[in-house]
Amino acid sequence: MTVSVPDRTAAWSALARHHETVRGLHMRDLFARDPERFPRFTLEVGDLFLDYSKNRITHETVALLVELARACGVPELRDAQLSGEPINVTEGRAVLHTALRNCSDRPVVVDGVDVMPEIRRVLTHMEEFTEQVRSGAWTGHTGRPMEHVVNIGIGGSDLGPVMVTEALGSYGHPRLTPHFVSNVDGTHLAETLRKVDPETTLFVVASKTFTTQETLMNARSARDWFLAREGADEAAIARHFVAVSTNEEGVRDFGIDPANMFGFWDWVGGRYSLWSAIGLPIALSVGMERFRELLEGAHLMDEHFRTAPLAENMPAILALLGVWYSNFFGAASHAVLPYDQYLHRFPAYLQQADMESNGKSVDREGRQVEWDTGPVVWGEPGTNGQHAFFQLLHQGTRLVPCDFLAPCRSRNPLGEHHDVLISNFLAQTEALMRGRTQEEVEGAMTAQGVDPARIAELAPHRTFPGNRPSNTLLFDEFTPRTLGSLIALYEHKIFVQGVIWNVNSYDQWGVELGKELAGTVLQEVQGRDPVTGHDASTNGLIQRYRARRRPT
Ligand code: F6P
């Protein structure tokens, strides 16, 4: 790794001092003072328009945040990542999801080898296969075309594909119904299998490692279910099971012919893998042309991220605003609020992308970090969220920075629905920013003729502090290209924040301990081992479960 971590102390200190002067300012006054605030704090990349003017920032804040990014080596690490250096230090790997969507002629070299020809080869394989399945030329063992695609995977081998397939639902193939099974809870698989016909079902077993307990168990149970049907034998498996993995041996051991395997590489992180063959269920649903548009949209954002100065760099700006609230205002969470039903899985997808990447507490050198790192990311689509948790966003004691996302044109124009949706969307960001003062509340209640004693009683409850920050991301229409740009935007945002916090965003050791302990506990819940080795709580719970579990 050639990039050394520079001293960031001076930039942090300058921001801490600046925070003292900004924390008391109200955005309402900042807007009143500066008629240019909207154009000053907006950015456009392709179809994505970002308004970040409703943040607790001044011109100087942005300058100081950009200085922090420079001091932390963001440009150098960005270039190192994009050029294939092994920036994932704990796993000794390059991080090259950007190569998967490299629509330029530029080679991308890992260990002296240009990886682009291999990437194009797998894309061609995906193209041939998806065309066969979509056209009906690929048939099941009884000669019928496929009608159901069941993706079996978890984490990055599920969340990205399911989010994108749902998001592009309006582009879906009319004959093919996509399904996603991730949870090892047998209900997930059982409920899915109830909806499909084995003769017309294609299973995509997706696992980077092909060792993940949940995925292998679901895949085995799916195979047993399939083989239990009349006429289905091992030879029929080849027509109904394909795999996406980096582990050819594991795929072969499972019983899937490597000819039906779509490969990818260890330099693709699981949560950054939807651009690889892990995107197969997406391509089966929307077609390879649309899948390539998704890649193009992401590439557009990659190029912007690579070349735009930090102060005009959309992912960098979003990242820096997040740092501003996490590290200077003490915000512990970040809400992502898509006003688009198609994006209903976007917050869940982002949770893995962000929290598995930046939920770390040691730095790249293994030292305890002295600052807060990744926030809790959460959200739900609007307008549903408004009737659930927005109360806390408006009047709670915690500061929750929000991203609001919406398309200008609906893919389902239905009467006035979209105008109503968007009016809510815009009203929420305005309300969060402006708030409503006690004087305004009292004035309005007086005008309505409310009794003064009642006004005094109710006014504090009806007052909104405002000054609650939000970013607004508007796009024209929801297309594969837009979605590609949007996902890449957040991926790069996460990367920039990881650099600023000096954590390795590309490992996930934190998921290991639970996995290991589950192995021990399984032996015990099934009665193979005595239950003594844990704390009293865990021992007691295992014993209680053992006494009550359904006998096998
Ligand atoms: O549980 C963590 C994790 O390793 C994720 O990072 C990954 O996306 C997921 O498990 C699934 O892994 P695999 O694709 O190897 O089955």
Coordinates of C-alpha atoms and ligand atoms in Angstrom, one line a residue:
M1 CA 0.0 0.0 0.0
T2 CA 1.7 3.2 -1.1
V3 CA -0.7 5.7 0.4
S4 CA 0.3 6.9 3.8
V5 CA -2.2 8.5 6.2
P6 CA -1.5 12.2 6.6
D7 CA -2.0 14.2 9.8
R8 CA -5.6 15.3 10.0
T9 CA -5.4 17.1 13.3
A10 CA -5.3 20.7 12.1
A11 CA -8.2 20.2 9.8
W12 CA -10.3 18.6 12.6
S13 CA -9.4 21.4 14.9
A14 CA -10.3 24.1 12.4
L15 CA -13.7 22.5 11.9
A16 CA -14.3 22.2 15.7
R17 CA -13.6 25.9 16.1
H18 CA -15.8 26.7 13.1
H19 CA -18.6 24.5 14.6
E20 CA -18.7 26.9 17.6
T21 CA -19.7 29.7 15.3
V22 CA -22.2 27.7 13.2
R23 CA -24.1 25.6 15.7
G24 CA -26.2 28.6 16.9
L25 CA -27.2 29.7 13.4
H26 CA -30.6 28.9 12.1
M27 CA -31.0 27.8 8.4
R28 CA -34.0 30.1 8.2
D29 CA -31.7 33.1 8.7
L30 CA -29.0 31.7 6.4
F31 CA -31.6 31.5 3.6
A32 CA -32.9 34.9 4.4
R33 CA -29.4 36.4 4.2
D34 CA -28.2 34.7 1.0
P35 CA -30.5 34.7 -2.0
E36 CA -27.8 32.7 -3.8
R37 CA -27.9 29.9 -1.3
F38 CA -29.8 27.5 -3.5
P39 CA -27.6 27.8 -6.6
R40 CA -24.5 27.9 -4.4
F41 CA -25.3 24.6 -2.8
T42 CA -26.7 22.5 -5.6
L43 CA -24.9 20.0 -7.9
E44 CA -25.9 18.0 -11.0
V45 CA -24.5 14.8 -12.3
G46 CA -26.2 13.2 -15.2
D47 CA -29.9 12.9 -14.2
L48 CA -29.2 13.4 -10.5
F49 CA -29.7 16.8 -9.0
L50 CA -28.6 17.4 -5.4
D51 CA -29.8 20.3 -3.3
Y52 CA -27.7 20.5 -0.1
S53 CA -28.6 24.0 0.8
K54 CA -30.9 22.9 3.7
N55 CA -27.8 22.0 5.8
R56 CA -26.3 23.8 8.7
I57 CA -23.4 25.0 6.7
T58 CA -21.9 28.2 5.3
H59 CA -19.5 28.7 2.5
E60 CA -16.7 28.4 5.0
T61 CA -18.0 25.1 6.3
V62 CA -17.7 23.6 2.9
A63 CA -14.2 24.9 2.4
L64 CA -13.1 23.5 5.8
L65 CA -14.7 20.2 5.1
V66 CA -13.0 20.0 1.8
E67 CA -9.7 20.8 3.5
L68 CA -10.4 17.9 5.9
A69 CA -10.9 15.6 2.9
R70 CA -7.6 16.7 1.5
A71 CA -5.8 16.4 4.8
C72 CA -7.1 12.8 5.1
G73 CA -5.8 11.9 1.6
V74 CA -9.2 11.4 -0.1
P75 CA -7.9 12.2 -3.6
E76 CA -4.9 9.9 -3.2
L77 CA -6.8 7.0 -1.8
R78 CA -9.5 7.4 -4.4
D79 CA -6.9 7.2 -7.1
A80 CA -5.3 4.2 -5.4
Q81 CA -8.6 2.4 -5.2
L82 CA -9.6 3.2 -8.8
S83 CA -6.2 2.0 -10.1
G84 CA -6.4 -1.4 -8.4
E85 CA -4.0 -0.9 -5.5
P86 CA -4.7 -3.3 -2.6
I87 CA -6.4 -0.7 -0.4
N88 CA -8.4 -3.4 1.5
V89 CA -5.4 -3.8 3.8
T90 CA -6.7 -6.4 6.2
E91 CA -7.6 -8.8 3.4
G92 CA -4.7 -7.7 1.0
R93 CA -7.1 -7.0 -1.8
A94 CA -7.9 -4.5 -4.5
V95 CA -11.3 -2.9 -4.4
L96 CA -12.6 -2.7 -8.0
H97 CA -16.3 -2.8 -8.3
T98 CA -15.8 0.3 -10.5
A99 CA -14.0 -2.0 -13.0
L100 CA -17.2 -4.0 -13.4
R101 CA -18.9 -0.9 -14.8
N102 CA -15.9 0.5 -16.6
C103 CA -17.5 1.5 -19.9
S104 CA -14.4 3.3 -21.1
D105 CA -11.5 1.7 -23.0
R106 CA -9.2 2.2 -20.1
P107 CA -7.6 -1.1 -18.9
V108 CA -7.8 -1.9 -15.1
V109 CA -4.8 -3.7 -13.9
V110 CA -4.7 -6.0 -10.9
D111 CA -1.3 -7.7 -10.2
G112 CA -0.1 -6.8 -13.6
V113 CA -3.1 -8.2 -15.5
D114 CA -5.8 -6.2 -17.2
V115 CA -9.1 -7.5 -15.7
M116 CA -11.3 -6.0 -18.3
P117 CA -11.3 -8.9 -20.8
E118 CA -12.5 -11.3 -18.1
I119 CA -15.2 -8.9 -17.0
R120 CA -16.4 -8.6 -20.6
R121 CA -16.3 -12.4 -21.0
V122 CA -18.6 -12.9 -18.0
L123 CA -21.0 -10.2 -19.2
T124 CA -21.2 -12.0 -22.5
H125 CA -21.9 -15.3 -20.7
M126 CA -24.7 -13.5 -18.7
E127 CA -26.0 -12.0 -22.0
E128 CA -26.2 -15.4 -23.7
F129 CA -27.9 -17.1 -20.8
T130 CA -30.4 -14.3 -19.9
E131 CA -31.4 -14.1 -23.6
Q132 CA -32.1 -17.8 -23.7
V133 CA -34.1 -17.7 -20.5
R134 CA -36.1 -14.6 -21.4
S135 CA -36.8 -15.8 -24.9
G136 CA -38.0 -19.2 -23.7
A137 CA -35.3 -21.1 -25.5
W138 CA -33.9 -22.2 -22.1
T139 CA -36.4 -24.8 -20.9
G140 CA -36.7 -26.9 -17.8
H141 CA -36.4 -30.7 -17.7
T142 CA -39.9 -31.1 -19.0
G143 CA -39.5 -28.7 -21.9
R144 CA -41.3 -25.7 -20.4
P145 CA -39.8 -22.2 -20.4
M146 CA -38.9 -20.7 -17.1
E147 CA -41.5 -18.6 -15.2
H148 CA -39.9 -18.1 -11.9
V149 CA -36.4 -17.1 -10.9
V150 CA -35.5 -17.8 -7.3
N151 CA -32.3 -16.1 -6.1
I152 CA -30.8 -17.8 -3.1
G153 CA -28.2 -15.6 -1.4
I154 CA -27.8 -13.3 1.6
G155 CA -26.1 -10.0 2.4
G156 CA -24.5 -8.6 -0.7
S157 CA -25.6 -11.6 -2.6
D158 CA -29.2 -10.7 -1.9
L159 CA -29.7 -7.1 -0.9
G160 CA -28.3 -5.4 -4.0
P161 CA -30.1 -7.7 -6.5
V162 CA -33.4 -7.6 -4.7
M163 CA -33.3 -3.8 -4.3
V164 CA -32.5 -3.2 -8.0
T165 CA -34.9 -5.8 -9.3
E166 CA -37.7 -4.2 -7.2
A167 CA -36.6 -0.7 -8.2
L168 CA -36.7 -1.6 -11.9
G169 CA -39.9 -3.6 -11.5
S170 CA -41.6 -1.6 -14.2
Y171 CA -39.0 -3.0 -16.7
G172 CA -39.5 -6.6 -15.6
H173 CA -40.1 -9.5 -18.0
P174 CA -43.8 -10.3 -18.3
R175 CA -43.3 -14.1 -18.0
L176 CA -40.6 -14.2 -15.3
T177 CA -41.4 -13.6 -11.7
P178 CA -38.4 -12.9 -9.5
H179 CA -38.2 -14.2 -6.0
F180 CA -35.5 -13.8 -3.4
V181 CA -34.7 -16.2 -0.5
S182 CA -32.2 -15.1 2.0
N183 CA -33.2 -15.9 5.5
V184 CA -32.2 -19.3 7.0
D185 CA -35.6 -19.2 8.7
G186 CA -37.3 -22.1 6.8
T187 CA -40.4 -19.9 6.4
H188 CA -38.7 -17.8 3.8
L189 CA -37.9 -20.7 1.5
A190 CA -41.2 -22.6 2.3
E191 CA -43.4 -19.6 1.5
T192 CA -41.5 -19.0 -1.8
L193 CA -41.6 -22.6 -2.9
R194 CA -45.4 -22.5 -2.4
K195 CA -45.6 -19.9 -5.1
V196 CA -43.5 -21.6 -7.8
D197 CA -43.7 -24.7 -10.0
P198 CA -40.6 -26.8 -10.1
E199 CA -40.9 -27.4 -13.8
T200 CA -40.7 -23.7 -14.6
T201 CA -38.3 -22.5 -11.8
L202 CA -34.7 -21.5 -12.2
F203 CA -32.7 -21.3 -9.0
V204 CA -29.7 -18.9 -8.9
V205 CA -27.5 -19.8 -6.0
A206 CA -25.5 -16.7 -5.3
S207 CA -22.6 -16.7 -2.9
K208 CA -19.2 -15.1 -3.3
T209 CA -17.6 -17.6 -1.0
F210 CA -20.0 -20.5 -1.5
T211 CA -19.5 -21.3 2.2
T212 CA -22.3 -19.1 3.7
Q213 CA -24.4 -21.3 6.0
E214 CA -27.7 -19.7 5.2
T215 CA -27.3 -19.8 1.5
L216 CA -26.0 -23.4 1.3
M217 CA -28.8 -24.6 3.6
N218 CA -31.5 -22.9 1.6
A219 CA -29.9 -24.1 -1.7
R220 CA -29.8 -27.7 -0.4
S221 CA -33.4 -27.6 0.8
A222 CA -34.4 -26.1 -2.6
R223 CA -32.6 -28.9 -4.4
D224 CA -34.2 -31.6 -2.2
W225 CA -37.6 -30.0 -2.9
F226 CA -36.9 -30.1 -6.6
L227 CA -35.6 -33.6 -6.6
A228 CA -38.6 -34.8 -4.7
R229 CA -40.8 -34.0 -7.8
E230 CA -41.6 -36.8 -10.2
G231 CA -39.1 -37.1 -13.1
A232 CA -36.6 -34.7 -11.6
D233 CA -33.2 -36.3 -11.3
E234 CA -29.6 -35.1 -10.9
A235 CA -29.4 -34.5 -14.7
A236 CA -32.4 -32.2 -14.4
I237 CA -30.5 -30.0 -11.9
A238 CA -28.5 -28.6 -14.8
R239 CA -31.6 -27.0 -16.3
H240 CA -32.8 -25.6 -13.0
F241 CA -29.8 -24.6 -10.9
V242 CA -27.1 -22.1 -11.8
A243 CA -24.5 -20.6 -9.5
V244 CA -22.8 -17.2 -9.1
S245 CA -19.6 -17.4 -7.1
T246 CA -15.9 -17.0 -7.0
N247 CA -15.5 -20.5 -5.6
E248 CA -15.6 -23.0 -8.5
E249 CA -14.8 -26.0 -6.3
G250 CA -17.6 -25.2 -3.9
V251 CA -20.0 -24.9 -6.7
R252 CA -18.9 -28.3 -8.1
D253 CA -19.1 -29.9 -4.7
F254 CA -22.7 -28.6 -4.3
G255 CA -23.6 -30.4 -7.6
I256 CA -23.8 -27.5 -10.0
D257 CA -22.0 -27.9 -13.3
P258 CA -19.3 -25.2 -13.5
A259 CA -20.6 -24.6 -17.1
N260 CA -23.6 -23.2 -15.3
M261 CA -21.6 -21.0 -13.1
F262 CA -21.0 -17.3 -13.5
G263 CA -17.8 -16.2 -11.9
F264 CA -16.5 -13.0 -10.3
W265 CA -13.4 -12.1 -8.4
D266 CA -12.1 -11.6 -4.9
W267 CA -11.5 -7.9 -5.6
V268 CA -15.3 -7.4 -5.7
G269 CA -16.6 -6.9 -2.1
G270 CA -19.9 -8.8 -1.4
R271 CA -21.9 -5.6 -0.7
Y272 CA -20.4 -4.0 -3.9
S273 CA -21.1 -6.9 -6.1
L274 CA -24.5 -6.3 -7.8
W275 CA -22.6 -5.0 -10.8
S276 CA -21.0 -8.4 -11.3
A277 CA -22.6 -11.7 -12.1
I278 CA -24.3 -11.3 -8.7
G279 CA -26.6 -9.1 -10.8
L280 CA -27.8 -12.1 -12.8
P281 CA -31.3 -12.0 -11.3
I282 CA -31.5 -8.3 -12.2
A283 CA -30.4 -9.1 -15.8
L284 CA -32.9 -12.0 -16.0
S285 CA -35.7 -9.7 -15.0
V286 CA -34.9 -6.5 -16.9
G287 CA -32.7 -7.9 -19.7
M288 CA -29.1 -7.3 -20.4
E289 CA -29.6 -4.1 -22.3
R290 CA -31.1 -2.5 -19.2
F291 CA -28.4 -4.1 -17.0
R292 CA -25.8 -2.4 -19.1
E293 CA -27.6 0.9 -18.7
L294 CA -27.4 0.4 -15.0
L295 CA -23.6 -0.1 -15.4
E296 CA -23.4 3.0 -17.6
G297 CA -25.2 5.1 -15.0
A298 CA -22.7 3.9 -12.3
H299 CA -19.8 4.6 -14.7
L300 CA -21.0 8.2 -15.2
M301 CA -20.9 8.7 -11.4
D302 CA -17.5 7.0 -11.2
E303 CA -16.1 9.4 -13.8
H304 CA -17.5 12.4 -11.9
F305 CA -16.1 11.1 -8.6
R306 CA -12.7 10.5 -10.3
T307 CA -12.4 13.9 -11.9
A308 CA -14.6 16.5 -10.2
P309 CA -12.8 18.8 -7.7
L310 CA -13.8 17.9 -4.1
A311 CA -15.9 21.0 -3.6
E312 CA -18.1 20.0 -6.6
N313 CA -17.9 16.3 -6.1
M314 CA -21.3 14.9 -5.3
P315 CA -20.2 11.8 -3.3
A316 CA -17.5 13.8 -1.5
I317 CA -20.0 16.5 -0.5
L318 CA -22.6 14.0 0.8
A319 CA -19.8 12.3 2.7
L320 CA -18.5 15.5 4.2
L321 CA -21.9 16.6 5.3
G322 CA -22.3 13.2 7.0
V323 CA -19.0 13.7 8.8
W324 CA -20.1 17.2 9.8
Y325 CA -23.2 15.9 11.6
S326 CA -21.6 12.7 13.0
N327 CA -18.5 14.2 14.3
F328 CA -19.4 17.8 15.2
F329 CA -23.1 17.7 16.0
G330 CA -23.0 14.2 17.5
A331 CA -25.7 12.8 15.1
A332 CA -25.8 9.0 15.6
S333 CA -28.0 8.1 12.7
H334 CA -28.9 9.0 9.2
A335 CA -32.3 8.6 7.5
V336 CA -32.7 7.7 3.9
L337 CA -36.2 8.5 2.7
P338 CA -37.1 7.6 -0.9
Y339 CA -40.3 9.1 -2.2
D340 CA -40.6 6.3 -4.7
Q341 CA -42.3 3.0 -4.0
Y342 CA -39.9 1.3 -6.4
L343 CA -37.1 2.2 -4.0
H344 CA -38.7 0.6 -1.0
R345 CA -35.7 -1.7 -0.4
F346 CA -33.1 1.1 -0.9
P347 CA -32.7 1.9 2.8
A348 CA -32.2 -1.8 3.6
Y349 CA -29.7 -2.2 0.8
L350 CA -27.8 0.9 2.1
Q351 CA -27.8 -0.4 5.6
Q352 CA -25.4 -3.2 4.6
A353 CA -23.5 -1.0 2.2
D354 CA -22.8 1.7 4.8
M355 CA -22.9 -0.1 8.1
E356 CA -20.9 -3.2 7.1
S357 CA -18.4 -0.8 5.5
N358 CA -18.0 1.9 8.1
G359 CA -19.2 0.3 11.3
K360 CA -15.6 0.0 12.6
S361 CA -13.8 1.2 15.7
V362 CA -10.2 0.6 14.8
D363 CA -8.4 2.5 12.2
R364 CA -6.5 1.1 9.2
E365 CA -3.4 0.7 11.4
G366 CA -5.4 -1.3 14.0
R367 CA -5.5 1.5 16.6
Q368 CA -8.7 2.5 18.4
V369 CA -10.2 5.4 16.6
E370 CA -10.8 8.6 18.6
W371 CA -13.8 9.8 16.7
D372 CA -17.2 8.4 15.9
T373 CA -17.4 6.4 12.7
G374 CA -20.4 5.1 10.6
P375 CA -23.9 6.2 11.7
V376 CA -26.9 4.0 12.0
V377 CA -28.6 4.1 8.5
W378 CA -32.3 3.6 8.3
G379 CA -35.4 4.7 6.5
E380 CA -38.6 3.9 4.8
P381 CA -40.3 5.3 1.7
G382 CA -42.4 8.4 1.9
T383 CA -45.1 9.2 2.5
N384 CA -45.4 6.1 4.8
G385 CA -42.6 7.3 7.1
Q386 CA -44.4 10.6 7.7
H387 CA -47.1 8.7 9.5
A388 CA -44.7 6.6 11.5
F389 CA -41.4 8.2 12.6
F390 CA -41.3 11.7 11.2
Q391 CA -42.7 13.0 14.5
L392 CA -39.2 12.3 16.0
L393 CA -37.5 13.9 13.0
H394 CA -39.4 17.1 13.6
Q395 CA -39.7 17.4 17.3
G396 CA -37.5 14.8 18.9
T397 CA -34.4 15.7 20.9
R398 CA -32.1 13.9 18.5
L399 CA -30.6 15.4 15.3
V400 CA -31.2 13.1 12.4
P401 CA -29.8 14.3 9.1
C402 CA -32.0 13.0 6.2
D403 CA -31.6 12.3 2.5
F404 CA -34.9 12.8 0.6
L405 CA -35.0 11.1 -2.9
A406 CA -37.7 11.5 -5.6
P407 CA -38.3 11.4 -9.3
C408 CA -39.9 14.3 -11.1
R409 CA -41.9 12.0 -13.3
S410 CA -43.7 8.8 -12.1
R411 CA -43.5 5.6 -14.1
N412 CA -47.1 5.1 -13.1
P413 CA -48.8 8.4 -13.8
L414 CA -52.1 8.1 -12.0
G415 CA -54.3 11.2 -11.7
E416 CA -52.7 13.7 -9.2
H417 CA -50.9 11.0 -7.2
H418 CA -47.4 12.2 -8.2
D419 CA -48.0 15.9 -7.5
V420 CA -49.4 15.0 -4.1
L421 CA -46.4 12.7 -3.4
I422 CA -44.0 15.4 -4.4
S423 CA -45.8 18.2 -2.5
N424 CA -45.4 16.1 0.6
F425 CA -41.7 15.4 -0.2
L426 CA -40.9 19.1 -0.6
A427 CA -43.1 20.2 2.4
Q428 CA -41.2 17.8 4.7
T429 CA -37.8 19.2 3.9
E430 CA -39.1 22.8 4.2
A431 CA -40.8 22.0 7.5
L432 CA -37.6 20.3 8.9
M433 CA -35.6 23.4 7.9
R434 CA -37.9 26.2 8.8
G435 CA -39.8 24.8 11.8
R436 CA -42.5 26.9 13.3
T437 CA -41.8 29.4 16.1
Q438 CA -43.8 29.8 19.2
E439 CA -44.8 33.3 18.0
E440 CA -46.1 31.9 14.7
V441 CA -48.1 29.2 16.5
E442 CA -49.6 31.8 18.9
G443 CA -50.4 34.2 16.0
A444 CA -52.1 31.4 14.1
M445 CA -54.1 30.2 17.1
T446 CA -55.1 33.8 18.0
A447 CA -56.3 34.3 14.4
Q448 CA -58.4 31.2 14.8
G449 CA -60.0 32.7 17.9
V450 CA -58.6 30.1 20.3
D451 CA -58.9 31.0 24.0
P452 CA -55.6 32.6 25.2
A453 CA -55.2 30.2 28.1
R454 CA -55.5 27.2 25.7
I455 CA -52.9 28.9 23.4
A456 CA -50.4 29.2 26.3
E457 CA -51.0 25.6 27.1
L458 CA -50.7 24.2 23.6
A459 CA -48.2 26.5 21.9
P460 CA -45.1 24.7 23.1
H461 CA -46.4 21.4 21.8
R462 CA -47.2 22.9 18.4
T463 CA -43.8 24.6 18.0
F464 CA -41.2 23.1 15.7
P465 CA -37.6 24.0 16.3
G466 CA -36.6 23.5 12.6
N467 CA -32.9 23.8 11.7
R468 CA -33.0 20.0 10.9
P469 CA -30.8 19.2 8.0
S470 CA -31.7 17.4 4.8
N471 CA -30.3 16.7 1.4
T472 CA -32.7 16.5 -1.5
L473 CA -31.9 14.3 -4.5
L474 CA -34.2 14.8 -7.5
F475 CA -34.0 12.9 -10.7
D476 CA -36.1 13.2 -13.8
E477 CA -37.4 9.7 -14.1
F478 CA -36.5 6.4 -12.6
T479 CA -34.4 4.6 -15.2
P480 CA -31.7 1.9 -14.9
R481 CA -29.1 4.6 -15.6
T482 CA -30.4 6.9 -12.8
L483 CA -30.4 4.0 -10.4
G484 CA -26.8 3.1 -11.4
S485 CA -25.7 6.6 -10.7
L486 CA -27.6 6.7 -7.4
I487 CA -26.1 3.5 -6.1
A488 CA -22.6 4.5 -7.2
L489 CA -23.1 7.9 -5.5
Y490 CA -23.7 6.2 -2.2
E491 CA -20.9 3.7 -2.7
H492 CA -18.4 6.6 -3.2
K493 CA -19.9 8.5 -0.3
I494 CA -19.2 5.5 2.0
F495 CA -15.7 5.3 0.7
V496 CA -14.9 9.0 1.3
Q497 CA -16.2 8.7 4.9
G498 CA -14.2 5.6 5.5
V499 CA -11.1 7.5 4.4
I500 CA -11.9 10.4 6.6
W501 CA -12.5 8.1 9.6
N502 CA -9.4 6.2 8.5
V503 CA -11.2 2.8 8.7
N504 CA -11.0 0.0 6.2
S505 CA -14.4 0.2 4.6
Y506 CA -13.9 -3.1 2.7
D507 CA -13.6 -5.8 5.4
Q508 CA -16.3 -7.1 7.8
W509 CA -14.6 -8.9 10.6
G510 CA -17.4 -7.9 12.9
V511 CA -19.7 -10.5 11.4
E512 CA -17.4 -13.4 12.3
L513 CA -17.8 -13.9 16.0
G514 CA -21.5 -14.5 15.9
K515 CA -21.0 -17.0 13.0
E516 CA -18.4 -18.9 15.0
L517 CA -20.5 -19.0 18.2
A518 CA -23.6 -20.2 16.2
G519 CA -21.6 -23.3 15.2
T520 CA -21.0 -24.2 18.9
V521 CA -24.6 -23.3 19.9
L522 CA -26.0 -25.5 17.1
Q523 CA -24.3 -28.6 18.5
E524 CA -25.9 -27.7 21.9
V525 CA -29.4 -26.8 20.8
Q526 CA -29.5 -30.1 18.9
G527 CA -28.4 -32.0 22.1
R528 CA -25.1 -33.2 20.7
D529 CA -23.0 -31.3 23.3
P530 CA -23.7 -30.5 26.9
V531 CA -24.8 -26.9 27.7
T532 CA -22.3 -25.6 30.2
G533 CA -19.8 -23.4 28.5
H534 CA -21.6 -20.1 28.2
D535 CA -22.7 -17.4 30.5
A536 CA -25.8 -18.1 32.7
S537 CA -28.1 -16.3 30.3
T538 CA -27.0 -18.2 27.2
N539 CA -26.9 -21.5 29.0
G540 CA -30.4 -20.9 30.4
L541 CA -31.9 -19.9 27.0
I542 CA -30.4 -22.9 25.2
Q543 CA -31.8 -25.2 27.9
R544 CA -35.2 -23.6 27.6
Y545 CA -35.2 -24.0 23.8
R546 CA -34.0 -27.6 24.1
A547 CA -36.9 -28.4 26.4
R548 CA -39.4 -26.9 24.0
R549 CA -38.2 -27.4 20.5
R550 CA -40.1 -29.6 18.1
P551 CA -38.7 -33.1 18.3
T552 CA -37.0 -34.2 15.1
Ligands
F6P1 O1 -22.1 -11.8 6.7 C1 -21.3 -11.0 6.0 C2 -21.1 -11.4 4.6 O2 -19.8 -11.9 4.4 C3 -21.4 -10.2 3.7 O3 -20.3 -9.3 3.6 C4 -21.7 -10.9 2.4 O4 -22.3 -10.0 1.5 C5 -22.6 -12.0 2.9 O5 -22.0 -12.4 4.1 C6 -22.8 -13.2 2.0 O6 -21.6 -13.8 1.6 P1 -21.5 -14.7 0.4 O7 -21.8 -14.0 -0.9 O8 -20.1 -15.2 0.4 O9 -22.4 -15.9 0.6

